Coordinates of C-alpha atoms in Angstrom, one line a residue:
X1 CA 46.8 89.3 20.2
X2 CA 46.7 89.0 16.5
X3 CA 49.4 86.2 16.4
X4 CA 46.9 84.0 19.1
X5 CA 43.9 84.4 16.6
X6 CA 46.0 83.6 13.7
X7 CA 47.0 80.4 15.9
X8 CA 43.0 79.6 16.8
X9 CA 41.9 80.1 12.8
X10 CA 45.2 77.5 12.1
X11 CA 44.3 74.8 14.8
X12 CA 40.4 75.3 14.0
X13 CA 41.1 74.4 9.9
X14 CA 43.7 71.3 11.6
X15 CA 40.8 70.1 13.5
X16 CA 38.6 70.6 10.4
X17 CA 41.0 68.9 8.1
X18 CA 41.0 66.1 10.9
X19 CA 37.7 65.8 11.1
X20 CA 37.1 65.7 7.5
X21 CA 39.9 62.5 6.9
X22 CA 38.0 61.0 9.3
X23 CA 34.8 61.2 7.9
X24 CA 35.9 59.7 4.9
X25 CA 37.8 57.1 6.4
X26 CA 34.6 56.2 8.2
X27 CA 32.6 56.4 5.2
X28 CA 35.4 54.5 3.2
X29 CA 35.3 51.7 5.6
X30 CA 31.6 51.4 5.3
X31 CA 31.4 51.2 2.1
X32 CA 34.0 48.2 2.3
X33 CA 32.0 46.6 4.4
X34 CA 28.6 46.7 2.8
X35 CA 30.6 46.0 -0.4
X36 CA 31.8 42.9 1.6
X37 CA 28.6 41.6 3.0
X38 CA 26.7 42.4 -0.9
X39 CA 29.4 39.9 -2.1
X40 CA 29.6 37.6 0.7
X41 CA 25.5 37.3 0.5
X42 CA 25.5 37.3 -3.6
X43 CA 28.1 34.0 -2.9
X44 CA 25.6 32.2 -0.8
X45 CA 22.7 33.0 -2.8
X46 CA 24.6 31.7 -5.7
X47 CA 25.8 28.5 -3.8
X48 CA 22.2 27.7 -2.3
X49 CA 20.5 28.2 -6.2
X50 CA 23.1 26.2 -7.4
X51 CA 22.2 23.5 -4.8
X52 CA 18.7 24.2 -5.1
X53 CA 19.1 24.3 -8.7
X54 CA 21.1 20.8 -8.5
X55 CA 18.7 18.9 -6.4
X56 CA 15.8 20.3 -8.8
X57 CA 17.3 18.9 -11.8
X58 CA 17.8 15.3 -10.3
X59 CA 13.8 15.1 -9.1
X60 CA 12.8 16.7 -12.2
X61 CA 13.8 17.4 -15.7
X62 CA 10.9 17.5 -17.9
X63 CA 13.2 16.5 -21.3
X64 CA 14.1 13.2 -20.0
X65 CA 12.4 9.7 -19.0
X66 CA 14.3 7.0 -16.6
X67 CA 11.9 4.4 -17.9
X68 CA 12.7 2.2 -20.5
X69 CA 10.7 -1.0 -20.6
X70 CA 12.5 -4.8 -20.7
X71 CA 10.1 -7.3 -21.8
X72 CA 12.3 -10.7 -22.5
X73 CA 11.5 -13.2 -25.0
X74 CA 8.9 -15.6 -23.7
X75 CA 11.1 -19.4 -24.1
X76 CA 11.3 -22.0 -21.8
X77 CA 13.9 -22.5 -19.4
X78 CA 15.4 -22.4 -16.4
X79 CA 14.2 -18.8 -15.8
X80 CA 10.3 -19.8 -16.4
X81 CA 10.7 -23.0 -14.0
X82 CA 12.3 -21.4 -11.2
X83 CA 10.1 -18.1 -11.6
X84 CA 7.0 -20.6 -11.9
X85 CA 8.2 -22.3 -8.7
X86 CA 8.5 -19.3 -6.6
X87 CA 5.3 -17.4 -8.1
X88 CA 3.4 -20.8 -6.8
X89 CA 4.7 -20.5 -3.4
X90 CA 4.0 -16.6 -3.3
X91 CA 0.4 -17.0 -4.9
X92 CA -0.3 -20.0 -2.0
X93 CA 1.2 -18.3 1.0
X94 CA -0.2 -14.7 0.2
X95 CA -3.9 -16.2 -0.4
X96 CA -3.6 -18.0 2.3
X97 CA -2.4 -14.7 4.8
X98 CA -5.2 -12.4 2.4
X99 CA -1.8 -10.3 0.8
X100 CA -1.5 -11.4 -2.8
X101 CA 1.9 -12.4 -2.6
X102 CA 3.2 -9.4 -4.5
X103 CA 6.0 -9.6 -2.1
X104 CA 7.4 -12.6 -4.2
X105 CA 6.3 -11.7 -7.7
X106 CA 8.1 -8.2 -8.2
X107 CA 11.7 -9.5 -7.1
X108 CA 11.0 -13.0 -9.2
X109 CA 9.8 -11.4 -12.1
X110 CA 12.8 -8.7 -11.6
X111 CA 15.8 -10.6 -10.6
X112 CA 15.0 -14.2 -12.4
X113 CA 13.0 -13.2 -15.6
X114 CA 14.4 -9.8 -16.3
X115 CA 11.6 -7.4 -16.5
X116 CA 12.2 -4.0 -15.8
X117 CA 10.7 -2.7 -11.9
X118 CA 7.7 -0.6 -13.6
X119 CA 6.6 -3.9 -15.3
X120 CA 7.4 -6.4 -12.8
X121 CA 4.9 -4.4 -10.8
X122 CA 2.0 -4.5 -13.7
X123 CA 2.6 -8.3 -13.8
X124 CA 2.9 -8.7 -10.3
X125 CA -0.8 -7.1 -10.4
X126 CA -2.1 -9.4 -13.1
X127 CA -0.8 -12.2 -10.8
X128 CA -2.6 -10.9 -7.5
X129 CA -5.9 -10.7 -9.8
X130 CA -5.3 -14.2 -10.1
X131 CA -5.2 -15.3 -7.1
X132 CA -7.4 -13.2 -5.5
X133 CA -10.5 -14.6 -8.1
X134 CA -9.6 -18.4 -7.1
X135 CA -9.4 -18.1 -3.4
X136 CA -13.1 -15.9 -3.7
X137 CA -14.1 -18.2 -6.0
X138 CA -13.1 -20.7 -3.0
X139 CA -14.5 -18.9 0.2
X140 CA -17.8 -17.9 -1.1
X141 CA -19.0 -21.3 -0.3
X142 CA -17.5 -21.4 2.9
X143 CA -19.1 -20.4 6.5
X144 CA -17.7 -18.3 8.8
X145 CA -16.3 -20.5 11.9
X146 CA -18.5 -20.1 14.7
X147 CA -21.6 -17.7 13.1
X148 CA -24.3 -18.6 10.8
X149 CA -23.0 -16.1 8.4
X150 CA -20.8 -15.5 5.1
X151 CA -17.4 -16.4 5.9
X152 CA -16.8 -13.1 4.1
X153 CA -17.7 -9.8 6.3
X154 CA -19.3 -8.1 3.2
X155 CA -19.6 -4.7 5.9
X156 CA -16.4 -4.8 6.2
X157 CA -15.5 -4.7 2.8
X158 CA -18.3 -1.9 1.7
X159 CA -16.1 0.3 4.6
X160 CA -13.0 -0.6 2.9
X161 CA -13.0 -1.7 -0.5
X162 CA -14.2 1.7 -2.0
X163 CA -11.0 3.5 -0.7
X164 CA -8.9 0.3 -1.2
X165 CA -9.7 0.7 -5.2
X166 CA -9.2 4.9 -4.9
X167 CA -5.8 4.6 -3.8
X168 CA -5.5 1.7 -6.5
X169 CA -5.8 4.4 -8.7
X170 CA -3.7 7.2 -7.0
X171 CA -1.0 4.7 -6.8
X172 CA -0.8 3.5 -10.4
X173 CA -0.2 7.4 -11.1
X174 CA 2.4 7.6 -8.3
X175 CA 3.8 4.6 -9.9
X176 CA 4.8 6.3 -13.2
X177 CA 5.6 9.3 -11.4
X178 CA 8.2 8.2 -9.1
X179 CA 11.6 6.7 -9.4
X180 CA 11.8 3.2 -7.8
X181 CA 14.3 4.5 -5.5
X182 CA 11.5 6.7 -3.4
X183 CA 9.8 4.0 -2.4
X184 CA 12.2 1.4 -1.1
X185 CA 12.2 3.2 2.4
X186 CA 9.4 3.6 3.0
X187 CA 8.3 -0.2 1.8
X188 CA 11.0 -1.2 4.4
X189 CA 10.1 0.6 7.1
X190 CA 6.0 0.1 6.4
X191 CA 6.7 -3.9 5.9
X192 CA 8.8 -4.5 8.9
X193 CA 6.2 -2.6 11.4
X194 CA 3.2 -4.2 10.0
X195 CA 5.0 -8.1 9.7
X196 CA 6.4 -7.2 13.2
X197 CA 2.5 -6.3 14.6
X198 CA 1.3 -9.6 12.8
X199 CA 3.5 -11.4 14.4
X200 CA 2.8 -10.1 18.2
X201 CA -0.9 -10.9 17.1
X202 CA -0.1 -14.6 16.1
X203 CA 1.7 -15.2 19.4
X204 CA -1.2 -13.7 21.2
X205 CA -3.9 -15.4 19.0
X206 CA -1.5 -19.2 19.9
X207 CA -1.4 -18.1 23.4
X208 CA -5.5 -17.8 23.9
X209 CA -6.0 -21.1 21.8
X210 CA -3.8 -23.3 24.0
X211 CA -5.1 -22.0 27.5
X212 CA -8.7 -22.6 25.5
X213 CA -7.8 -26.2 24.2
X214 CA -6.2 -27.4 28.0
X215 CA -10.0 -26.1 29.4
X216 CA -11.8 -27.5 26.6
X217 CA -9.8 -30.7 27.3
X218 CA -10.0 -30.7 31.1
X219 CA -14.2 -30.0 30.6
X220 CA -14.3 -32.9 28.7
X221 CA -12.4 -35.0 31.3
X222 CA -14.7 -33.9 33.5
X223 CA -18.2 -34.7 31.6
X224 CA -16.3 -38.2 30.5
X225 CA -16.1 -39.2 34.1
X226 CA -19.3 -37.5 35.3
X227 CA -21.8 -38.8 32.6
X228 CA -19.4 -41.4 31.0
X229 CA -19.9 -39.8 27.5
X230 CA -17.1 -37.2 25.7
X231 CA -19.5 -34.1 25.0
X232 CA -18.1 -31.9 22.4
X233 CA -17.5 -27.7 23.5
X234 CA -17.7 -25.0 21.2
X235 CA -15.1 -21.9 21.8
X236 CA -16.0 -18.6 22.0
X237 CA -16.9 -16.3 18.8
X238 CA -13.8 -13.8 19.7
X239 CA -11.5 -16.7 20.3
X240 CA -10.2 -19.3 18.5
X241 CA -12.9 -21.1 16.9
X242 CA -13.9 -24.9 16.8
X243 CA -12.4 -24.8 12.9
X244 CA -16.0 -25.4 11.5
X245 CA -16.1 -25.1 7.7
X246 CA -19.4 -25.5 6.4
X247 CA -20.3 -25.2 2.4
X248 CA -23.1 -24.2 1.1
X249 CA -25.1 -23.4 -2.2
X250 CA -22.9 -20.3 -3.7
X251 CA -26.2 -18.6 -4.4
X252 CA -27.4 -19.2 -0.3
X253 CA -23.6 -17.6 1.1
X254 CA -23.8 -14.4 -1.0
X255 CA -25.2 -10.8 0.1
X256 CA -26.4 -9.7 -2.8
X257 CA -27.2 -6.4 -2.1
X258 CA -23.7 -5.3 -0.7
X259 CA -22.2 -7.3 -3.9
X260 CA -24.3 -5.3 -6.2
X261 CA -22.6 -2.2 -4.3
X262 CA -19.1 -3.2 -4.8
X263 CA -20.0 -4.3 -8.9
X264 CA -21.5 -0.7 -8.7
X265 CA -17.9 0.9 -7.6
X266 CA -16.0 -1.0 -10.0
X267 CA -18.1 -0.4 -12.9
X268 CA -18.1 3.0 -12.0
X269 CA -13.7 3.3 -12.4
X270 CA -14.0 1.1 -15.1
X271 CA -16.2 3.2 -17.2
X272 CA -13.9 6.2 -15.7
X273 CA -10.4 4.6 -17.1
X274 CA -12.2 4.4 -20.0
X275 CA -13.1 7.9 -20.9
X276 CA -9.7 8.8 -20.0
X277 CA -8.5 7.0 -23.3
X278 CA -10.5 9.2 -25.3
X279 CA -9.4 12.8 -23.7
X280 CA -5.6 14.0 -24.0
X281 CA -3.8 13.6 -21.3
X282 CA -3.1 16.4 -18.5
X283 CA -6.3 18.3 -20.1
X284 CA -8.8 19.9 -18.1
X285 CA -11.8 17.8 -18.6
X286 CA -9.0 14.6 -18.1
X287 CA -8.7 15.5 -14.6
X288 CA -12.6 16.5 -14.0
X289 CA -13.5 12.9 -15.3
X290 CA -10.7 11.5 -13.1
X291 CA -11.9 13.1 -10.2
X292 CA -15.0 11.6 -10.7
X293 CA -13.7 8.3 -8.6
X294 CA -14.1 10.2 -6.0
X295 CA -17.7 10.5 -5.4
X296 CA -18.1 7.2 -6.8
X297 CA -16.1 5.8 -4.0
X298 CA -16.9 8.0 -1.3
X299 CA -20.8 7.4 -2.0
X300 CA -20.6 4.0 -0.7
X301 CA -18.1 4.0 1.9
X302 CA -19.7 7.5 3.7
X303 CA -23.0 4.9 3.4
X304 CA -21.5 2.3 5.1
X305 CA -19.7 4.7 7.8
X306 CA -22.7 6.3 8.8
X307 CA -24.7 2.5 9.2
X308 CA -22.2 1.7 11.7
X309 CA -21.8 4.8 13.2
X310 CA -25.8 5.3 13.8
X311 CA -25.8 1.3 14.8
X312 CA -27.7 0.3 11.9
X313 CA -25.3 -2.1 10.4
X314 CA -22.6 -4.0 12.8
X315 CA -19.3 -5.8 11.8
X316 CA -21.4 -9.6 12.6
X317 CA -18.0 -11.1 12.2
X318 CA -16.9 -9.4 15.5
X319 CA -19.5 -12.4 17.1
X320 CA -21.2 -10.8 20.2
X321 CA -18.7 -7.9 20.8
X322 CA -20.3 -4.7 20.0
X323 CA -18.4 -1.7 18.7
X324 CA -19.6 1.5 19.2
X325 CA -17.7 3.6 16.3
X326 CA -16.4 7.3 17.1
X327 CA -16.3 9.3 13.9
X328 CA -12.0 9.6 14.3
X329 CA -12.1 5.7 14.2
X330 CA -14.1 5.8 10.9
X331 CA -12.1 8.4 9.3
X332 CA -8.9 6.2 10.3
X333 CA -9.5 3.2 8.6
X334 CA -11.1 4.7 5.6
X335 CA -7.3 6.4 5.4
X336 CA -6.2 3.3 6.3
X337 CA -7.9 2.1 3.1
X338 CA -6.8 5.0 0.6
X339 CA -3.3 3.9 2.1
X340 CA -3.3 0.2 0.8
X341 CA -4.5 1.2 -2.1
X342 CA -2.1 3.6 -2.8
X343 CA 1.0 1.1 -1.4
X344 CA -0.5 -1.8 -3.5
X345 CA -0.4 0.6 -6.9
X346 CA 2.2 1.9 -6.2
X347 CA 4.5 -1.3 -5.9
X348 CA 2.6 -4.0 -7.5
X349 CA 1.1 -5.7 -4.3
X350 CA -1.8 -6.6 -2.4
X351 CA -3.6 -4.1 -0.4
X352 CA -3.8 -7.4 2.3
X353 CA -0.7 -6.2 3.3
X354 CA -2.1 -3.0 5.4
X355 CA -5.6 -4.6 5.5
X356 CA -4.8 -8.1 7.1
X357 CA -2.9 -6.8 10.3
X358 CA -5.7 -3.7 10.7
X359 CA -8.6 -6.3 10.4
X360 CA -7.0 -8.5 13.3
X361 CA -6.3 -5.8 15.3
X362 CA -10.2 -4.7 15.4
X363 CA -11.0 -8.3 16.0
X364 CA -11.5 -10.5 13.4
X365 CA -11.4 -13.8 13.3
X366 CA -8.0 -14.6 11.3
X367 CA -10.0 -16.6 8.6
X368 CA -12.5 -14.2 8.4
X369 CA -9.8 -11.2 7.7
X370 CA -8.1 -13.4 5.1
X371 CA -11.3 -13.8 3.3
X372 CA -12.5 -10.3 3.3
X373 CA -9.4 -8.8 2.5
X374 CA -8.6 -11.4 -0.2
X375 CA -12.3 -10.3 -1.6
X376 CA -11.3 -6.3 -1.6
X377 CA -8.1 -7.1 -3.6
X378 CA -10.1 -9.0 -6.1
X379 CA -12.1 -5.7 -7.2
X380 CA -9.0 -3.5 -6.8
X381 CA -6.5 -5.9 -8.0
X382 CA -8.7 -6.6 -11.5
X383 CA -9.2 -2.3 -11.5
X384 CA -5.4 -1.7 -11.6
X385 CA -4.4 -4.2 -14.4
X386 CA -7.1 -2.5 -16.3
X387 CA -5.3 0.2 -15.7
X388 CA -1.9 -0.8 -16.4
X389 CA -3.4 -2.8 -20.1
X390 CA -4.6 0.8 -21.1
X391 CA -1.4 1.8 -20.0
X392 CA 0.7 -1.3 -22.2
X393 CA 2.8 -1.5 -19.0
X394 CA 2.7 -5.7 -19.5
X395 CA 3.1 -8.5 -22.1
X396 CA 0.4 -10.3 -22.5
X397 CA 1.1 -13.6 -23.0
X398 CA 3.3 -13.5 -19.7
X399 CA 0.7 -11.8 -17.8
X400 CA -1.7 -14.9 -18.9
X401 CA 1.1 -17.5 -18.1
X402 CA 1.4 -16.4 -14.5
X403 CA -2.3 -15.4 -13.6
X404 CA -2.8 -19.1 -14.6
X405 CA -0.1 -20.2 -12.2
X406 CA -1.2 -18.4 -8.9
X407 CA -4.9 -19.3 -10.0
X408 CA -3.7 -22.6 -9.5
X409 CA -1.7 -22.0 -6.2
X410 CA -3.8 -20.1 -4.5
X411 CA -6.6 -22.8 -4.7
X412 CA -3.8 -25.0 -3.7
X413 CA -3.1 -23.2 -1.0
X414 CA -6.3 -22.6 0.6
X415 CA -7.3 -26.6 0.5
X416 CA -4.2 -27.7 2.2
X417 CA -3.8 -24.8 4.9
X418 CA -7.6 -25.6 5.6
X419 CA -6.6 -29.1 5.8
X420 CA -3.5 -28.0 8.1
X421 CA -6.4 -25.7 10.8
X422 CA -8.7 -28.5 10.9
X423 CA -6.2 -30.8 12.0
X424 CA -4.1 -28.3 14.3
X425 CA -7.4 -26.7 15.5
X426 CA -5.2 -23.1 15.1
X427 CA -6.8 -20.7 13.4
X428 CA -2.9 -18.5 14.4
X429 CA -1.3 -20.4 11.5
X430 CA -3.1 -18.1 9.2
X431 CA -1.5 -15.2 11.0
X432 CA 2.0 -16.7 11.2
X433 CA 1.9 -17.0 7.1
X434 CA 0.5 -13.7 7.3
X435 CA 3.7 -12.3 8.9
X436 CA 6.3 -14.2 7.2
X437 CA 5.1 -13.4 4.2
X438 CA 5.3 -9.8 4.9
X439 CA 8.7 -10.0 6.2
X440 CA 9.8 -11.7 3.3
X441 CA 8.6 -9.5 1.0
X442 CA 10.0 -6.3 3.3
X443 CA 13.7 -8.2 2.7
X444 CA 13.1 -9.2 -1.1
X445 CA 11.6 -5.6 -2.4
X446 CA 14.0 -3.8 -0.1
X447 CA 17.1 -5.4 -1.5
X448 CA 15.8 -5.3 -5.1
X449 CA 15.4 -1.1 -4.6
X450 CA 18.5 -0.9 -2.9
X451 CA 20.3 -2.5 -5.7
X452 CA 18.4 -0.8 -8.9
X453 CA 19.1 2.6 -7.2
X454 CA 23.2 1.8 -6.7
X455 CA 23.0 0.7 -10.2
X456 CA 21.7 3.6 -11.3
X457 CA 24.0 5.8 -9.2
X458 CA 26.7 4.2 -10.4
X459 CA 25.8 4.6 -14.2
X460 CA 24.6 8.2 -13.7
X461 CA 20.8 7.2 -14.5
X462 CA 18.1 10.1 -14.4
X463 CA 16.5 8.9 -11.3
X464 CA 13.8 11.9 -10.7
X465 CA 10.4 11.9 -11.2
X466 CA 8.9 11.1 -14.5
X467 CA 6.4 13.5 -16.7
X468 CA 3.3 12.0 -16.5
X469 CA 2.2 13.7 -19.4
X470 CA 4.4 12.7 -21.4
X471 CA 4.9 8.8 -20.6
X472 CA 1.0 9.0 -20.5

C-alpha cells in the first residue's frame, strides 16, 4: 500500500514536471512569436517612412529652389526671326479662336530663344496682353451679326471675367509653387478634351450652315422665278448668321456701366498686388490683404448671377432663345471661370482656352464667343503681368519686343479672317482655328514638359515644389 502511494506522489511530480516544461515551452514560443511580429512590423514601419520619407523629400525640401532663371542676350538672329515668325502666327490664330495663342509662345520662347519655362510663361503673358488689347481695340466697333447689339456680350463677361482674373491670381502662385513637371498631364489631358469638343462643335456649326445656305439658295430660286427679283434672306439668330459686320462710333458700341464694373475689378487687384509689395511675405496681414480679391471678385459676379437667375438681365447674344438658369448651372461656369484662370496662370496662356469651347456650347454665336472671351483675357491677361513685373519673372525689353509683334498679328489676323467669313459666309472657320490651335498647343506644351522633366530626371534636378516664401 505504501509502495502504490509512493508510486502516485512519483507519477503526480512527472506529470507536474510535464506540465511545467510545457508551460514554458508555450510561453517560450510566444514570446518568439510576438518578438517576431514587433520586428517584422518595426521593418515595415521603417520601409513605409523611408518611402514616405523619400517621396516627401522629392515634393518638398524647404533648403532648395529648382528655379534658376535664363534670360538670353537680346541680338538679332536667327533665333529672333524665327521666334518672331511663329509668335505672329500664334498671336493671329489665337485672337482670331479668342485663346491668346499661349499655346505657341511658351514652347517658342522655350525651345528657340532659350528662356527658362517659369519665364517663358511671364512672357507668354505679356504677349497675350498684347493681343488681347488690339483685337478689343478691333471689335469694340464692331456689331454683333444678326442683333442690334455689341458684338461683345458684356453679361457674359461680368459672369465670367471676375473669376477668370481670381484664378489669374491663384495660378500665378501655383506657378511658382509647382514644378513644371505637375502640370504637363494635366495640360494634355485638359487640351485634347477641350480641342476634341471644339472640333465636334465646328463640324456641327458647318453642318447647320450648309443645309441653311442650300434653303437660303433654293428660297431665292424660288422668289427669282416667282417675282423675277433675287430678294436677300436673313438666317436665324442661333444659326449661322448672314456675316453682317457693322462699325460704329466706339463711344455708341460700349456699355458703359458693365465696363465701369470690370475697370472696378481690376483696379480693385491692382491696388491689392500692390499692398502686397509693402508687407513681408507669408505674414498674416499678407494673406488677409490677398484674400481681399475675393470679395472684390465675387461682388460682381454673385450680381450678375443673381440678374440672370431672377430674369433680370439675359445673355442677348443667345438672340431669341431664352435660358432659364438653375442655381448648379451658375455655380458651374463660375468654377468654370476660377478654372481658366487658374490654367492660364498657371502655364502662361489664355483663359480662351476653357472659355471659347464653354461659350459655344451655351450658344453663342462663334464670333460673339471670340470676342467676349478675347475681352475677359484683356483684363486678366494685363492683371497677371502685373503680377509677374512685381515678381521680375521677365525682361523687359523682350517682353516689349514681342507684345509689339502679336499687337500687330492679332490686328492682322482679325482683318483677314473677317475678310475670309464674309466671303465663305462660315462663321465655323472661327471654331476650326479655335480647335487647331488648341491641339497644337496640347502637342507643343506637352512635349516641351515631357522633355524638361526627363532632363531633369536624368541630371538629378530638385523637381518638388518650391517655397513660396522664400522665392517670393
Amino acid at each position: 500500500m505504501a509502495g502504490f502511494q509512493v508510486n502516485r506522489r512519483g507519477l503526480a511530480m512527472v506529470a507536474w514536471a510535464i506540465f511545467l516544461v510545457l508551460v514554458m515551452m508555450t510561453n517560450a514560443g510566444i514570446a518568439e512569436r510576438t518578438l517576431k511580429d514587433k520586428t517584422n512590423h518595426q521593418v515595415f514601419k521603417e520601409k513605409t517612412q523611408s518611402l514616405l520619407h523619400r517621396v516627401v523629400s522629392f515634393l518638398w525640401q524647404g533648403s532648395k529652389a529648382a528655379y534658376e532663371p535664363i534670360w538670353p542676350e537680346m541680338e538679332f538672329g536667327w533665333k529672333i526671326v524665327i521666334g518672331t515668325i511663329v509668335g505672329f502666327l500664334g498671336a493671329a490664330l489665337g485672337s482670331v479662336g479668342g485663346v491668346g495663342g499661349g499655346g505657341f509662345f511658351v514652347p517658342m520662347l522655350t525651345l528657340i530663344i532659350g528662356f527658362d519655362p517659369k519665364s517663358s510663361t511671364a512672357i507668354s503673358k505679356c504677349m497675350i496682353m498684347g493681343a488681347a488689347g488690339s483685337t478689343v481695340y478691333y471689335n469694340l466697333r464692331l456689331r454683333h451679326p444678326t442683333l442690334e447689339m455689341p458684338l461683345i456680350d458684356y453679361d457674359l463677361a461680368l459672369l465670367f471675367q471676375p473669376m477668370l482674373m481670381l484664378g489669374i491670381s491663384i495660378g500665378v502662385t501655383l506657378n511658382i509653387l509647382f514644378a513644371d513637371w505637375m502640370v504637363t498631364l494635366l495640360l494634355i489631358i485638359l487640351f485634347i478634351g477641350t480641342s476634341t469638343k471644339a472640333l465636334i462643335k465646328g463640324v456641327e456649326t458647318w453642318k447647320k450652315e450648309t443645309v441653311m445656305k442650300k434653303e437660303a439658295a433654293r428660297l431665292e430660286a424660288e422668289q427669282s422665278k416667282a417675282d423675277g427679283a433675287v430678294q436677300g434672306y436673313k438666317l436665324l439668330p442661333s444659326g449661322p448668321n448672314t456675316m453682317r459686320y457693322d462699325d460704329v462710333p466706339l463711344v455708341q458700341n460700349i456699355y458703359w456701366k458693365e465696363l465701369s464694373l470690370l475697370v472696378y475689378v481690376w483696379i480693385g487687384f491692382l491696388v491689392v498686388q500692390i499692398i502686397k509689395e509693402y508687407l513681408q511675405t507669408c505674414s498674416v496681414m499678407y494673406w488677409i490683404v490677398n484674400s481681399l480679391q475675393i470679395p472684390i471678385a465675387a461682388s460682381v459676379t454673385v450680381f450678375e448671377a443673381i440678374c440672370l437667375y431672377k430674369g433680370r438681365r439675359v445673355i442677348a447674344s443667345k438672340g431669341k432663345e431664352v435660358t432659364n438658369w438653375k442655381i448648379y448651372q451658375l455655380l458651374f461656369y463660375c468654377s468654370c471661370g476660377i478654372i481658366a484662370g487658374v490654367v492660364g496662370g498657371l502655364l502662361g496662356l489664355g483663359g480662351g482656352f476653357i472659355l471659347g469651347p464653354l461659350f459655344l456650347e451655351l450658344g453663342i454665336p462663334p464670333q460673339v464667343a471670340s470676342a467676349t472671351s478675347t475681352f475677359s483675357m484683356a483684363f486678366s491677361a494685363s492683371m497677371s503681368v502685373v503680377q509677374y513685373y512685381l515678381l521680375n519673372r521677365f525682361p523687359i525689353p523682350y517682353a516689349a519686343y514681342f507684345v509689339l509683334v502679336a499687337t500687330i498679328a492679332a490686328f492682322t489676323g482679325q482683318h483677314v479672317v473677317r475678310k475670309i467669313i464674309t466671303v465663305f459666309g462660315r462663321a465655323s472657320i472661327i471654331i476650326f482655328v479655335l480647335a487647331l490651335t488648341i491641339f497644337i498647343s496640347a502637342i507643343s506644351l506637352g512635349g516641351v514638359g515631357i522633355a524638361d522633366m526627363v532632363q531633369k530626371l536624368a541630371d538629378e534636378e530638385y523637381m518638388g515644389f518650391e517655397n513660396l516664401c522664400k522665392i517670393s
